[in-house]
Tab-separated table of C-alpha atoms and ligand atoms in Angstrom:
chain	number	residue	atom	x	y	z
A	1	MET	CA	-7.870	16.230	-2.643
A	2	ARG	CA	-10.436	13.671	-3.790
A	3	ILE	CA	-13.027	15.019	-6.227
A	4	PRO	CA	-16.457	13.595	-5.345
A	5	LEU	CA	-17.897	11.235	-7.935
A	6	ILE	CA	-21.627	10.758	-8.484
A	7	ALA	CA	-22.196	7.756	-10.739
A	8	GLY	CA	-25.466	6.530	-12.184
A	9	ASN	CA	-25.725	2.822	-12.981
A	10	TRP	CA	-28.689	2.315	-15.290
A	11	LYS	CA	-28.353	-1.483	-15.223
A	12	MET	CA	-30.574	-3.249	-17.809
A	13	ASN	CA	-32.936	-0.337	-18.404
A	14	CYS	CA	-33.688	2.341	-21.031
A	15	THR	CA	-34.652	2.555	-24.661
A	16	LEU	CA	-32.446	4.875	-26.698
A	17	ALA	CA	-34.988	7.674	-26.351
A	18	GLU	CA	-35.140	7.237	-22.569
A	19	ALA	CA	-31.354	7.126	-22.401
A	20	ARG	CA	-31.047	10.399	-24.321
A	21	GLU	CA	-33.545	12.073	-22.003
A	22	LEU	CA	-31.867	10.878	-18.825
A	23	ALA	CA	-28.446	11.897	-20.109
A	24	ALA	CA	-29.703	15.370	-21.057
A	25	ALA	CA	-31.170	15.767	-17.560
A	26	ALA	CA	-27.819	14.828	-16.012
A	27	VAL	CA	-26.040	17.369	-18.223
A	28	ALA	CA	-28.450	20.076	-17.065
A	29	ALA	CA	-28.100	19.013	-13.416
A	30	ALA	CA	-24.299	19.009	-13.474
A	31	LYS	CA	-23.943	22.334	-15.279
A	32	GLY	CA	-21.858	24.831	-13.327
A	33	PHE	CA	-20.598	22.337	-10.735
A	34	THR	CA	-16.817	22.201	-10.960
A	35	ASP	CA	-16.289	20.613	-7.544
A	36	ARG	CA	-17.678	17.193	-8.469
A	37	GLN	CA	-17.566	14.641	-11.237
A	38	VAL	CA	-20.622	12.909	-12.685
A	39	LEU	CA	-20.560	9.576	-14.495
A	40	LEU	CA	-23.237	7.606	-16.344
A	41	ALA	CA	-23.158	3.868	-16.992
A	42	PRO	CA	-25.912	3.105	-19.523
A	43	PRO	CA	-26.428	-0.333	-21.069
A	44	PHE	CA	-24.047	-1.087	-23.949
A	45	THR	CA	-26.714	-0.449	-26.585
A	46	ALA	CA	-27.078	3.175	-25.458
A	47	LEU	CA	-23.401	4.085	-25.046
A	48	THR	CA	-22.929	5.834	-28.373
A	49	GLU	CA	-26.202	7.758	-28.124
A	50	VAL	CA	-25.430	8.869	-24.575
A	51	ALA	CA	-21.887	9.823	-25.629
A	52	LYS	CA	-23.380	12.275	-28.136
A	53	VAL	CA	-25.550	13.903	-25.471
A	54	LEU	CA	-22.643	14.123	-22.998
A	55	ASP	CA	-20.221	15.603	-25.528
A	56	GLY	CA	-18.560	18.705	-24.080
A	57	SER	CA	-20.359	18.389	-20.719
A	58	GLY	CA	-17.478	16.875	-18.733
A	59	ILE	CA	-19.727	13.981	-17.609
A	60	LEU	CA	-17.934	10.649	-17.823
A	61	LEU	CA	-19.324	7.649	-19.661
A	62	ALA	CA	-18.813	4.095	-18.382
A	63	GLY	CA	-19.564	0.509	-19.291
A	64	GLN	CA	-21.233	-1.769	-16.734
A	65	THR	CA	-18.606	-4.480	-17.194
A	66	VAL	CA	-15.795	-5.317	-19.604
A	67	SER	CA	-14.115	-8.440	-20.890
A	68	TRP	CA	-10.760	-9.660	-19.639
A	69	ALA	CA	-9.859	-10.545	-23.234
A	70	GLU	CA	-8.692	-8.112	-25.901
A	71	GLN	CA	-11.112	-9.385	-28.536
A	72	GLY	CA	-12.271	-12.597	-30.200
A	73	ALA	CA	-14.626	-15.500	-29.652
A	74	PHE	CA	-16.356	-14.442	-26.420
A	75	THR	CA	-20.056	-14.290	-27.259
A	76	GLY	CA	-21.906	-11.724	-25.192
A	77	GLU	CA	-18.788	-10.014	-23.849
A	78	ILE	CA	-17.577	-6.523	-24.705
A	79	ALA	CA	-13.918	-5.684	-25.240
A	80	PRO	CA	-12.146	-2.704	-23.639
A	81	PHE	CA	-11.431	-1.171	-27.058
A	82	MET	CA	-15.158	-1.372	-27.912
A	83	LEU	CA	-16.092	0.582	-24.799
A	84	LYS	CA	-13.517	3.215	-25.694
A	85	ASP	CA	-14.662	3.292	-29.290
A	86	ALA	CA	-18.208	3.974	-28.055
A	87	GLY	CA	-16.954	6.924	-25.987
A	88	ALA	CA	-16.516	5.366	-22.543
A	89	THR	CA	-13.543	6.235	-20.342
A	90	ALA	CA	-14.554	4.176	-17.301
A	91	VAL	CA	-16.139	0.846	-16.394
A	92	ILE	CA	-17.898	-0.731	-13.416
A	93	ILE	CA	-16.324	-4.053	-12.470
A	94	GLY	CA	-17.483	-6.727	-10.021
A	95	HIS	CA	-20.942	-5.304	-9.358
A	96	SER	CA	-22.738	-7.566	-6.881
A	97	GLU	CA	-25.471	-8.324	-9.430
A	98	ARG	CA	-22.796	-9.815	-11.672
A	99	ARG	CA	-21.191	-11.744	-8.808
A	100	GLN	CA	-24.332	-13.028	-7.057
A	101	ASP	CA	-25.498	-16.607	-7.515
A	102	GLY	CA	-29.037	-16.598	-8.805
A	103	VAL	CA	-28.586	-13.217	-10.498
A	104	ILE	CA	-25.668	-13.537	-12.934
A	105	GLY	CA	-23.354	-15.712	-10.847
A	106	GLU	CA	-20.029	-14.675	-12.304
A	107	PRO	CA	-17.078	-16.186	-10.392
A	108	ASP	CA	-15.066	-13.752	-8.243
A	109	ASN	CA	-11.891	-14.770	-10.032
A	110	ARG	CA	-13.104	-12.976	-13.177
A	111	VAL	CA	-12.977	-9.605	-11.442
A	112	ASN	CA	-9.230	-9.025	-11.410
A	113	PRO	CA	-8.609	-10.058	-15.048
A	114	ARG	CA	-11.396	-7.696	-16.152
A	115	LEU	CA	-9.921	-4.937	-14.072
A	116	ARG	CA	-6.419	-5.422	-15.454
A	117	ALA	CA	-7.772	-5.445	-19.013
A	118	ALA	CA	-9.575	-2.166	-18.314
A	119	LEU	CA	-6.430	-0.570	-16.906
A	120	GLN	CA	-4.371	-1.812	-19.827
A	121	ALA	CA	-6.804	-0.078	-22.181
A	122	GLY	CA	-6.672	3.168	-20.183
A	123	LEU	CA	-10.185	2.890	-18.726
A	124	MET	CA	-10.891	3.965	-15.128
A	125	PRO	CA	-12.231	0.906	-13.268
A	126	ILE	CA	-14.819	1.218	-10.516
A	127	LEU	CA	-14.293	-1.890	-8.400
A	128	CYS	CA	-17.373	-2.911	-6.418
A	129	VAL	CA	-17.026	-4.711	-3.098
A	130	GLY	CA	-19.600	-5.417	-0.402
A	131	GLU	CA	-20.852	-8.001	2.038
A	132	SER	CA	-24.130	-9.930	2.043
A	133	LEU	CA	-26.684	-9.659	4.842
A	134	ALA	CA	-25.640	-13.105	6.125
A	135	THR	CA	-22.020	-11.956	6.420
A	136	ARG	CA	-22.979	-8.659	8.099
A	137	GLU	CA	-25.155	-10.494	10.600
A	138	LYS	CA	-22.212	-12.689	11.600
A	139	GLY	CA	-20.505	-9.567	12.949
A	140	TRP	CA	-17.765	-7.083	12.161
A	141	ASP	CA	-14.881	-9.608	12.020
A	142	GLU	CA	-16.678	-11.592	9.311
A	143	THR	CA	-17.579	-8.405	7.423
A	144	GLU	CA	-13.972	-7.175	7.554
A	145	GLY	CA	-12.667	-10.563	6.448
A	146	TRP	CA	-15.050	-10.647	3.483
A	147	LEU	CA	-14.151	-7.142	2.361
A	148	LYS	CA	-10.421	-7.828	2.740
A	149	LYS	CA	-10.754	-10.913	0.553
A	150	GLN	CA	-12.564	-8.942	-2.164
A	151	MET	CA	-10.027	-6.093	-2.002
A	152	ASP	CA	-7.048	-8.488	-2.118
A	153	GLU	CA	-8.581	-10.310	-5.096
A	154	GLY	CA	-9.504	-7.091	-6.878
A	155	PHE	CA	-6.126	-5.387	-6.464
A	156	ALA	CA	-4.054	-8.551	-7.113
A	157	GLN	CA	-0.967	-7.825	-9.228
A	158	LEU	CA	-1.729	-4.110	-9.519
A	159	SER	CA	1.230	-1.755	-9.265
A	160	LEU	CA	0.986	1.410	-7.199
A	161	ASP	CA	0.457	3.471	-10.348
A	162	GLU	CA	-2.332	1.165	-11.534
A	163	ALA	CA	-4.005	1.058	-8.124
A	164	ARG	CA	-4.073	4.877	-8.050
A	165	ARG	CA	-6.341	4.862	-11.113
A	166	LEU	CA	-9.117	2.842	-9.469
A	167	VAL	CA	-12.285	3.983	-7.767
A	168	VAL	CA	-13.624	1.603	-5.105
A	169	ALA	CA	-17.388	1.332	-4.611
A	170	TYR	CA	-18.545	-0.023	-1.262
A	171	GLU	CA	-21.930	-1.565	-1.983
A	172	PRO	CA	-23.360	-3.671	0.840
A	173	VAL	CA	-25.390	-6.299	-1.022
A	174	TRP	CA	-28.204	-6.006	1.531
A	175	ALA	CA	-28.679	-2.333	0.622
A	176	ILE	CA	-28.755	-2.598	-3.178
A	177	GLY	CA	-32.192	-2.060	-4.657
A	178	THR	CA	-33.776	-2.962	-1.325
A	179	GLY	CA	-34.587	0.518	-0.055
A	180	LYS	CA	-32.373	-0.229	2.984
A	181	THR	CA	-29.451	2.141	3.159
A	182	ALA	CA	-26.463	1.616	5.374
A	183	THR	CA	-26.506	4.378	7.971
A	184	LYS	CA	-23.932	7.087	7.447
A	185	GLU	CA	-22.036	5.661	10.429
A	186	GLN	CA	-22.074	2.108	9.011
A	187	ALA	CA	-20.893	3.335	5.617
A	188	GLN	CA	-18.197	5.603	7.101
A	189	GLU	CA	-16.905	2.726	9.263
A	190	VAL	CA	-16.431	0.490	6.217
A	191	HIS	CA	-14.965	3.276	4.063
A	192	ALA	CA	-12.401	4.041	6.768
A	193	TYR	CA	-11.600	0.330	6.973
A	194	LEU	CA	-11.167	0.072	3.184
A	195	ARG	CA	-8.864	3.096	3.230
A	196	ALA	CA	-6.802	1.530	6.019
A	197	LEU	CA	-6.597	-1.674	3.968
A	198	LEU	CA	-5.300	0.304	0.973
A	199	ALA	CA	-2.684	1.954	3.193
A	200	ALA	CA	-1.523	-1.507	4.305
A	201	MET	CA	-1.621	-2.938	0.763
A	202	TYR	CA	0.201	0.069	-0.772
A	203	ASP	CA	0.905	3.197	1.241
A	204	LYS	CA	-0.784	6.083	3.000
A	205	SER	CA	-0.479	8.457	0.094
A	206	LEU	CA	-2.247	6.032	-2.239
A	207	ALA	CA	-4.926	5.365	0.374
A	208	SER	CA	-5.623	9.047	0.846
A	209	GLY	CA	-5.930	9.611	-2.911
A	210	VAL	CA	-8.209	6.731	-3.946
A	211	ARG	CA	-11.895	7.612	-4.136
A	212	ILE	CA	-14.209	5.281	-2.225
A	213	VAL	CA	-17.841	5.797	-3.178
A	214	TYR	CA	-20.905	4.349	-1.463
A	215	GLY	CA	-23.707	2.476	-3.215
A	216	GLY	CA	-26.925	1.011	-1.843
A	217	SER	CA	-30.291	2.784	-2.070
A	218	VAL	CA	-28.771	6.261	-2.313
A	219	LYS	CA	-31.608	8.793	-2.555
A	220	PRO	CA	-32.150	12.546	-2.359
A	221	SER	CA	-33.019	12.065	1.325
A	222	ASN	CA	-29.700	10.486	2.314
A	223	ILE	CA	-27.113	11.829	-0.147
A	224	ASP	CA	-26.212	14.936	1.866
A	225	GLU	CA	-25.512	13.069	5.092
A	226	LEU	CA	-23.553	10.365	3.261
A	227	MET	CA	-21.462	12.993	1.459
A	228	SER	CA	-20.732	14.694	4.780
A	229	GLN	CA	-18.719	11.689	5.977
A	230	PRO	CA	-14.940	12.122	5.758
A	231	ASP	CA	-14.242	8.878	3.866
A	232	ILE	CA	-17.247	8.868	1.522
A	233	ASP	CA	-16.144	10.344	-1.789
A	234	GLY	CA	-19.276	9.909	-3.828
A	235	ALA	CA	-22.087	7.554	-4.694
A	236	LEU	CA	-22.883	4.764	-7.112
A	237	VAL	CA	-26.602	5.109	-7.671
A	238	GLY	CA	-28.924	2.522	-9.217
A	239	GLY	CA	-32.697	3.006	-8.932
A	240	ALA	CA	-32.625	6.748	-8.233
A	241	ALA	CA	-30.383	7.330	-11.261
A	242	LEU	CA	-33.325	6.353	-13.480
A	243	ASP	CA	-35.443	9.182	-12.111
A	244	ARG	CA	-34.503	12.586	-13.492
A	245	LYS	CA	-35.599	14.588	-10.468
A	246	GLN	CA	-33.999	12.295	-7.940
A	247	PHE	CA	-30.696	12.026	-9.795
A	248	THR	CA	-30.596	15.797	-10.278
A	249	ARG	CA	-30.896	16.293	-6.515
A	250	ILE	CA	-28.219	13.642	-5.901
A	251	ILE	CA	-25.814	15.323	-8.337
A	252	GLN	CA	-26.514	18.612	-6.573
A	253	PHE	CA	-25.722	17.211	-3.100
A	254	GLN	CA	-24.657	19.550	-0.352
A	255	ALA	CA	-22.086	18.131	2.032
A	256	ALA	CA	-21.882	19.642	5.483
A	257	ASN	CA	-18.080	19.998	5.407
B	301	PEP	C1	-26.221	-0.055	-7.770
B	301	PEP	O1	-26.739	-0.245	-8.848
B	301	PEP	O2	-24.996	-0.162	-7.677
B	301	PEP	C2	-27.048	0.313	-6.630
B	301	PEP	C3	-26.470	0.660	-5.522
B	301	PEP	O3	-28.423	0.269	-6.807
B	301	PEP	P1	-29.533	1.004	-5.887
B	301	PEP	O4	-29.093	2.451	-5.767
B	301	PEP	O5	-30.812	0.833	-6.608
B	301	PEP	O6	-29.508	0.333	-4.540
């Protein structure tokens, strides 16, 4: 049984006052829903304020990235213990905006060390994978190959017990912040492929337990159909998570099955 996860990634947005308001709206939206989990990933500066608003609500708090190092001379990075100290229990790792040249341009080989540091500290990592438009346009074999490479790199050296603690986010780069959403069929096809990969990398029981969430222009108008797909276990939401009404409707999705 995989509990659906609706995660809001606020990226580099929000004053403290705005963060408090958005968090309070999410608390109100999630109230009474015991069949789903909600998570908020505010910028680092707002973590402690948001933690106060979320206290007792059951909503999870996450960082948007985390350092591979325990602590020390790493200007601009944030250590796993700092995220925990601020109230976070989860962290997004390998978001395409961090990986992409011309945006942040972080090398792919940073992803796995960050992920292992998060696991070591007891944080729940959300590993983002996804292909670019150029890769998708080259066809399914190229898309599969790209995703396999990112999954192999991400899960490198992880034991079965560690791998069980991850959430995977499939975020086609061409659908992030562009208004273009993968169709429910396109997303389901990739989610099923990722689950099959996990079964081959570990075993079927692990593959059927790991949550695979979709991200890429998720909106009130497409959340229900996405959540009705058998291998889509939630959503990682960017733009619409900054709008109280839209995120409320997304949290309150109604799947057809
Ligand atoms: C994201 O931030 O991971 C994301 C999918 O953004 P958006 O929903 O705006 O496409």
